[in-house]
PDB file of C-alpha atoms in Angstrom:
ATOM      1  CA  MET A   1      89.716  73.361 135.975  1.00 54.00           C
ATOM      2  CA  LYS A   2      93.419  72.732 135.448  1.00 67.00           C
ATOM      3  CA  SER A   3      94.778  75.474 133.241  1.00 69.00           C
ATOM      4  CA  ASP A   4      97.492  75.142 130.608  1.00 71.00           C
ATOM      5  CA  LEU A   5      99.603  78.282 130.933  1.00 77.00           C
ATOM      6  CA  SER A   6     102.353  77.253 128.514  1.00 85.00           C
ATOM      7  CA  ILE A   7     101.109  80.053 126.231  1.00 91.00           C
ATOM      8  CA  ILE A   8      99.148  83.027 127.493  1.00 94.00           C
ATOM      9  CA  TYR A   9      97.608  85.318 124.928  1.00 95.00           C
ATOM     10  CA  THR A  10      96.717  88.897 125.746  1.00 96.00           C
ATOM     11  CA  ARG A  11      93.948  90.944 124.203  1.00 95.00           C
ATOM     12  CA  PRO A  12      93.965  94.733 123.794  1.00 94.00           C
ATOM     13  CA  ASN A  13      91.310  95.044 126.533  1.00 95.00           C
ATOM     14  CA  GLY A  14      93.661  93.472 129.118  1.00 94.00           C
ATOM     15  CA  SER A  15      91.998  90.067 129.221  1.00 96.00           C
ATOM     16  CA  TYR A  16      93.827  86.779 128.721  1.00 95.00           C
ATOM     17  CA  VAL A  17      93.269  83.701 126.594  1.00 95.00           C
ATOM     18  CA  ILE A  18      94.618  80.438 128.006  1.00 93.00           C
ATOM     19  CA  ASN A  19      94.596  76.676 127.372  1.00 86.00           C
ATOM     20  CA  LYS A  20      95.891  77.007 123.800  1.00 79.00           C
ATOM     21  CA  GLY A  21      93.247  79.574 122.938  1.00 80.00           C
ATOM     22  CA  MET A  22      90.332  77.661 124.429  1.00 87.00           C
ATOM     23  CA  TYR A  23      89.379  79.934 127.357  1.00 91.00           C
ATOM     24  CA  HIS A  24      88.911  83.680 127.531  1.00 94.00           C
ATOM     25  CA  VAL A  25      89.603  85.187 130.969  1.00 95.00           C
ATOM     26  CA  PRO A  26      88.265  88.742 131.330  1.00 95.00           C
ATOM     27  CA  ASN A  27      88.971  90.843 134.421  1.00 94.00           C
ATOM     28  CA  GLU A  28      85.329  91.038 135.438  1.00 95.00           C
ATOM     29  CA  GLY A  29      82.554  89.249 137.284  1.00 94.00           C
ATOM     30  CA  GLU A  30      83.082  85.606 138.107  1.00 94.00           C
ATOM     31  CA  PHE A  31      86.395  85.578 136.206  1.00 94.00           C
ATOM     32  CA  THR A  32      88.166  88.200 138.346  1.00 95.00           C
ATOM     33  CA  LYS A  33      89.843  85.697 140.687  1.00 95.00           C
ATOM     34  CA  LEU A  34      91.084  83.521 137.785  1.00 93.00           C
ATOM     35  CA  TRP A  35      92.226  86.661 135.930  1.00 95.00           C
ATOM     36  CA  GLU A  36      94.276  87.685 138.997  1.00 95.00           C
ATOM     37  CA  GLN A  37      95.937  84.248 139.081  1.00 94.00           C
ATOM     38  CA  VAL A  38      96.712  84.297 135.359  1.00 94.00           C
ATOM     39  CA  ASP A  39      97.938  87.896 135.595  1.00 95.00           C
ATOM     40  CA  ALA A  40     100.311  87.011 138.455  1.00 95.00           C
ATOM     41  CA  TYR A  41     101.643  84.005 136.512  1.00 94.00           C
ATOM     42  CA  ALA A  42     102.018  86.116 133.358  1.00 95.00           C
ATOM     43  CA  LYS A  43     104.080  88.701 135.254  1.00 95.00           C
ATOM     44  CA  GLU A  44     106.319  85.938 136.662  1.00 95.00           C
ATOM     45  CA  HIS A  45     106.707  84.258 133.233  1.00 95.00           C
ATOM     46  CA  PRO A  46     106.711  86.957 130.545  1.00 94.00           C
ATOM     47  CA  GLU A  47     108.346  84.531 128.109  1.00 95.00           C
ATOM     48  CA  VAL A  48     105.008  82.694 127.680  1.00 94.00           C
ATOM     49  CA  VAL A  49     102.947  85.856 127.156  1.00 95.00           C
ATOM     50  CA  MET A  50     102.177  87.141 123.669  1.00 94.00           C
ATOM     51  CA  PRO A  51      99.418  89.017 121.862  1.00 95.00           C
ATOM     52  CA  GLU A  52      96.553  86.830 120.665  1.00 93.00           C
ATOM     53  CA  PRO A  53      97.064  86.018 116.976  1.00 91.00           C
ATOM     54  CA  THR A  54      94.544  87.403 114.516  1.00 90.00           C
ATOM     55  CA  PRO A  55      92.435  85.003 112.439  1.00 88.00           C
ATOM     56  CA  GLU A  56      94.639  85.918 109.467  1.00 93.00           C
ATOM     57  CA  GLU A  57      97.799  85.018 111.397  1.00 92.00           C
ATOM     58  CA  LEU A  58      96.284  81.693 112.467  1.00 88.00           C
ATOM     59  CA  ALA A  59      95.288  80.938 108.864  1.00 92.00           C
ATOM     60  CA  ALA A  60      98.811  81.787 107.682  1.00 94.00           C
ATOM     61  CA  ARG A  61     100.285  79.414 110.274  1.00 91.00           C
ATOM     62  CA  GLU A  62      97.982  76.607 109.157  1.00 92.00           C
ATOM     63  CA  PHE A  63      98.744  77.349 105.498  1.00 93.00           C
ATOM     64  CA  ALA A  64     102.487  77.143 106.217  1.00 95.00           C
ATOM     65  CA  LYS A  65     101.994  73.598 107.565  1.00 95.00           C
ATOM     66  CA  LEU A  66     100.678  72.388 104.189  1.00 94.00           C
ATOM     67  CA  THR A  67     102.839  70.723 101.556  1.00 95.00           C
ATOM     68  CA  PRO A  68     103.546  72.798  98.427  1.00 95.00           C
ATOM     69  CA  GLU A  69     100.949  70.737  96.541  1.00 96.00           C
ATOM     70  CA  GLU A  70      98.345  71.301  99.260  1.00 95.00           C
ATOM     71  CA  GLN A  71      99.138  75.019  99.285  1.00 95.00           C
ATOM     72  CA  GLU A  72      98.655  75.196  95.516  1.00 93.00           C
ATOM     73  CA  ALA A  73      95.329  73.348  95.798  1.00 94.00           C
ATOM     74  CA  ALA A  74      94.195  75.645  98.621  1.00 92.00           C
ATOM     75  CA  LEU A  75      95.099  78.766  96.647  1.00 93.00           C
ATOM     76  CA  LEU A  76      93.257  77.454  93.586  1.00 93.00           C
ATOM     77  CA  ALA A  77      90.177  76.628  95.686  1.00 93.00           C
ATOM     78  CA  GLN A  78      90.251  80.144  97.162  1.00 93.00           C
ATOM     79  CA  ALA A  79      90.596  81.712  93.702  1.00 93.00           C
ATOM     80  CA  LYS A  80      87.674  79.618  92.430  1.00 94.00           C
ATOM     81  CA  ALA A  81      85.530  80.727  95.382  1.00 95.00           C
ATOM     82  CA  GLU A  82      86.394  84.371  94.658  1.00 95.00           C
ATOM     83  CA  ARG A  83      85.529  83.776  90.991  1.00 95.00           C
ATOM     84  CA  ALA A  84      82.160  82.282  91.942  1.00 96.00           C
ATOM     85  CA  SER A  85      81.398  85.386  94.019  1.00 97.00           C
ATOM     86  CA  ALA A  86      82.389  87.645  91.139  1.00 97.00           C
ATOM     87  CA  VAL A  87      80.222  85.694  88.668  1.00 97.00           C
ATOM     88  CA  ALA A  88      77.279  85.876  91.074  1.00 97.00           C
ATOM     89  CA  ALA A  89      77.649  89.673  91.130  1.00 98.00           C
ATOM     90  CA  ILE A  90      77.673  90.230  87.346  1.00 98.00           C
ATOM     91  CA  THR A  91      75.302  92.900  86.081  1.00 98.00           C
ATOM     92  CA  VAL A  92      75.074  94.301  82.560  1.00 98.00           C
ATOM     93  CA  GLU A  93      73.397  97.395  81.170  1.00 98.00           C
ATOM     94  CA  VAL A  94      71.501  97.459  77.889  1.00 98.00           C
ATOM     95  CA  ASP A  95      69.698 100.619  76.782  1.00 98.00           C
ATOM     96  CA  GLY A  96      69.566 101.928  80.338  1.00 98.00           C
ATOM     97  CA  MET A  97      68.222  98.656  81.801  1.00 98.00           C
ATOM     98  CA  VAL A  98      70.493  96.857  84.294  1.00 98.00           C
ATOM     99  CA  PHE A  99      70.116  93.081  84.154  1.00 98.00           C
ATOM    100  CA  ASP A 100      71.439  90.465  86.557  1.00 98.00           C
ATOM    101  CA  GLY A 101      74.111  88.504  84.727  1.00 98.00           C
ATOM    102  CA  ASP A 102      74.851  85.610  87.079  1.00 98.00           C
ATOM    103  CA  GLU A 103      74.638  82.046  85.780  1.00 97.00           C
ATOM    104  CA  VAL A 104      70.988  81.554  86.746  1.00 98.00           C
ATOM    105  CA  ALA A 105      69.989  84.812  85.040  1.00 98.00           C
ATOM    106  CA  GLN A 106      71.953  83.772  81.939  1.00 98.00           C
ATOM    107  CA  GLU A 107      70.074  80.453  81.850  1.00 98.00           C
ATOM    108  CA  ARG A 108      66.738  82.272  82.081  1.00 98.00           C
ATOM    109  CA  MET A 109      67.730  84.695  79.324  1.00 98.00           C
ATOM    110  CA  ALA A 110      68.951  81.854  77.106  1.00 98.00           C
ATOM    111  CA  ARG A 111      65.670  79.936  77.529  1.00 98.00           C
ATOM    112  CA  THR A 112      63.622  83.023  76.729  1.00 98.00           C
ATOM    113  CA  VAL A 113      65.685  83.988  73.655  1.00 98.00           C
ATOM    114  CA  THR A 114      65.806  80.368  72.421  1.00 98.00           C
ATOM    115  CA  ALA A 115      62.058  79.871  72.806  1.00 97.00           C
ATOM    116  CA  ALA A 116      61.311  83.167  71.076  1.00 97.00           C
ATOM    117  CA  THR A 117      63.629  82.324  68.196  1.00 96.00           C
ATOM    118  CA  ALA A 118      62.298  78.763  67.886  1.00 97.00           C
ATOM    119  CA  THR A 119      58.716  79.966  67.668  1.00 97.00           C
ATOM    120  CA  GLY A 120      59.497  82.606  65.062  1.00 97.00           C
ATOM    121  CA  ALA A 121      59.051  85.641  67.279  1.00 97.00           C
ATOM    122  CA  SER A 122      60.506  88.918  66.059  1.00 97.00           C
ATOM    123  CA  MET A 123      63.647  90.175  67.779  1.00 97.00           C
ATOM    124  CA  ASN A 124      61.601  93.333  68.415  1.00 98.00           C
ATOM    125  CA  ASP A 125      58.896  91.477  70.352  1.00 98.00           C
ATOM    126  CA  THR A 126      58.954  92.194  74.078  1.00 98.00           C
ATOM    127  CA  THR A 127      58.856  90.057  77.184  1.00 97.00           C
ATOM    128  CA  VAL A 128      58.307  90.859  80.840  1.00 98.00           C
ATOM    129  CA  TRP A 129      61.523  90.846  82.876  1.00 98.00           C
ATOM    130  CA  VAL A 130      62.581  91.721  86.422  1.00 98.00           C
ATOM    131  CA  LEU A 131      65.714  93.877  86.359  1.00 98.00           C
ATOM    132  CA  HIS A 132      68.603  93.956  88.826  1.00 98.00           C
ATOM    133  CA  ASP A 133      66.885  96.614  90.976  1.00 98.00           C
ATOM    134  CA  ASN A 134      63.712  94.470  91.076  1.00 98.00           C
ATOM    135  CA  THR A 135      61.739  96.745  88.785  1.00 98.00           C
ATOM    136  CA  VAL A 136      59.617  95.129  86.099  1.00 98.00           C
ATOM    137  CA  ALA A 137      60.524  96.017  82.498  1.00 98.00           C
ATOM    138  CA  THR A 138      59.562  94.894  79.005  1.00 98.00           C
ATOM    139  CA  PRO A 139      62.810  94.461  77.062  1.00 98.00           C
ATOM    140  CA  THR A 140      62.804  93.255  73.480  1.00 98.00           C
ATOM    141  CA  ILE A 141      64.109  89.805  72.665  1.00 98.00           C
ATOM    142  CA  ARG A 142      67.080  91.571  71.016  1.00 98.00           C
ATOM    143  CA  GLN A 143      67.829  93.532  74.230  1.00 98.00           C
ATOM    144  CA  LEU A 144      67.590  90.338  76.254  1.00 98.00           C
ATOM    145  CA  ALA A 145      69.898  88.539  73.785  1.00 98.00           C
ATOM    146  CA  THR A 146      72.354  91.439  74.051  1.00 98.00           C
ATOM    147  CA  ALA A 147      72.253  91.253  77.860  1.00 98.00           C
ATOM    148  CA  LEU A 148      72.877  87.501  77.610  1.00 98.00           C
ATOM    149  CA  ARG A 149      75.874  88.018  75.317  1.00 98.00           C
ATOM    150  CA  MET A 150      77.342  90.728  77.572  1.00 98.00           C
ATOM    151  CA  ALA A 151      76.867  88.636  80.730  1.00 98.00           C
ATOM    152  CA  GLY A 152      78.499  85.659  79.034  1.00 98.00           C
ATOM    153  CA  GLU A 153      81.445  87.826  78.006  1.00 98.00           C
ATOM    154  CA  ALA A 154      81.792  89.145  81.556  1.00 98.00           C
ATOM    155  CA  GLN A 155      81.763  85.592  82.888  1.00 97.00           C
ATOM    156  CA  THR A 156      84.314  84.482  80.296  1.00 96.00           C
ATOM    157  CA  ALA A 157      86.623  87.299  81.384  1.00 95.00           C
ATOM    158  CA  LEU A 158      86.428  86.019  84.978  1.00 96.00           C
ATOM    159  CA  TRP A 159      86.682  82.331  84.169  1.00 93.00           C
ATOM    160  CA  THR A 160      90.438  81.997  83.637  1.00 91.00           C
ATOM    161  CA  VAL A 161      91.459  84.263  86.531  1.00 90.00           C
ATOM    162  CA  PRO A 162      92.113  81.364  88.989  1.00 89.00           C
ATOM    163  CA  TYR A 163      94.607  79.861  86.548  1.00 87.00           C
ATOM    164  CA  GLU A 164      96.558  83.042  85.846  1.00 85.00           C
ATOM    165  CA  ALA A 165      99.760  83.786  87.728  1.00 64.00           C
TER     166      ALA A 165
END
């Protein structure tokens, strides 16, 4: 293998990374002889030796290569992904019961409340529901409607975050 030693990265454990980050060369086993060669070259050419960049540093370098428009789009996409994670984690508490409040749970609540209302059920009638901690409960239609409203409000609060400064 012909090695590219124009940049040699070092790791805290004393190993090297060569060929533009493609090959890890530890000082052990079958790699010892190659490690010795890279180590000798590194000592002769310290100007090409530097600590291996972290994933964050590599991402920052790639981000810096983007046009301002591409950077803005990338930041918006990241903010939207963070928002999606936050929406997926919504929980709400009604009368001591903790409900999932993600979009799927909201759809299920809305169907249940809508069907109950359409068929003339009382808001005090109960339904079987699995709570956030996976326990089975029997909330009233009113409690379920309240959980739906609270989850929707929590989602609304998150929705504009990617567009705020």
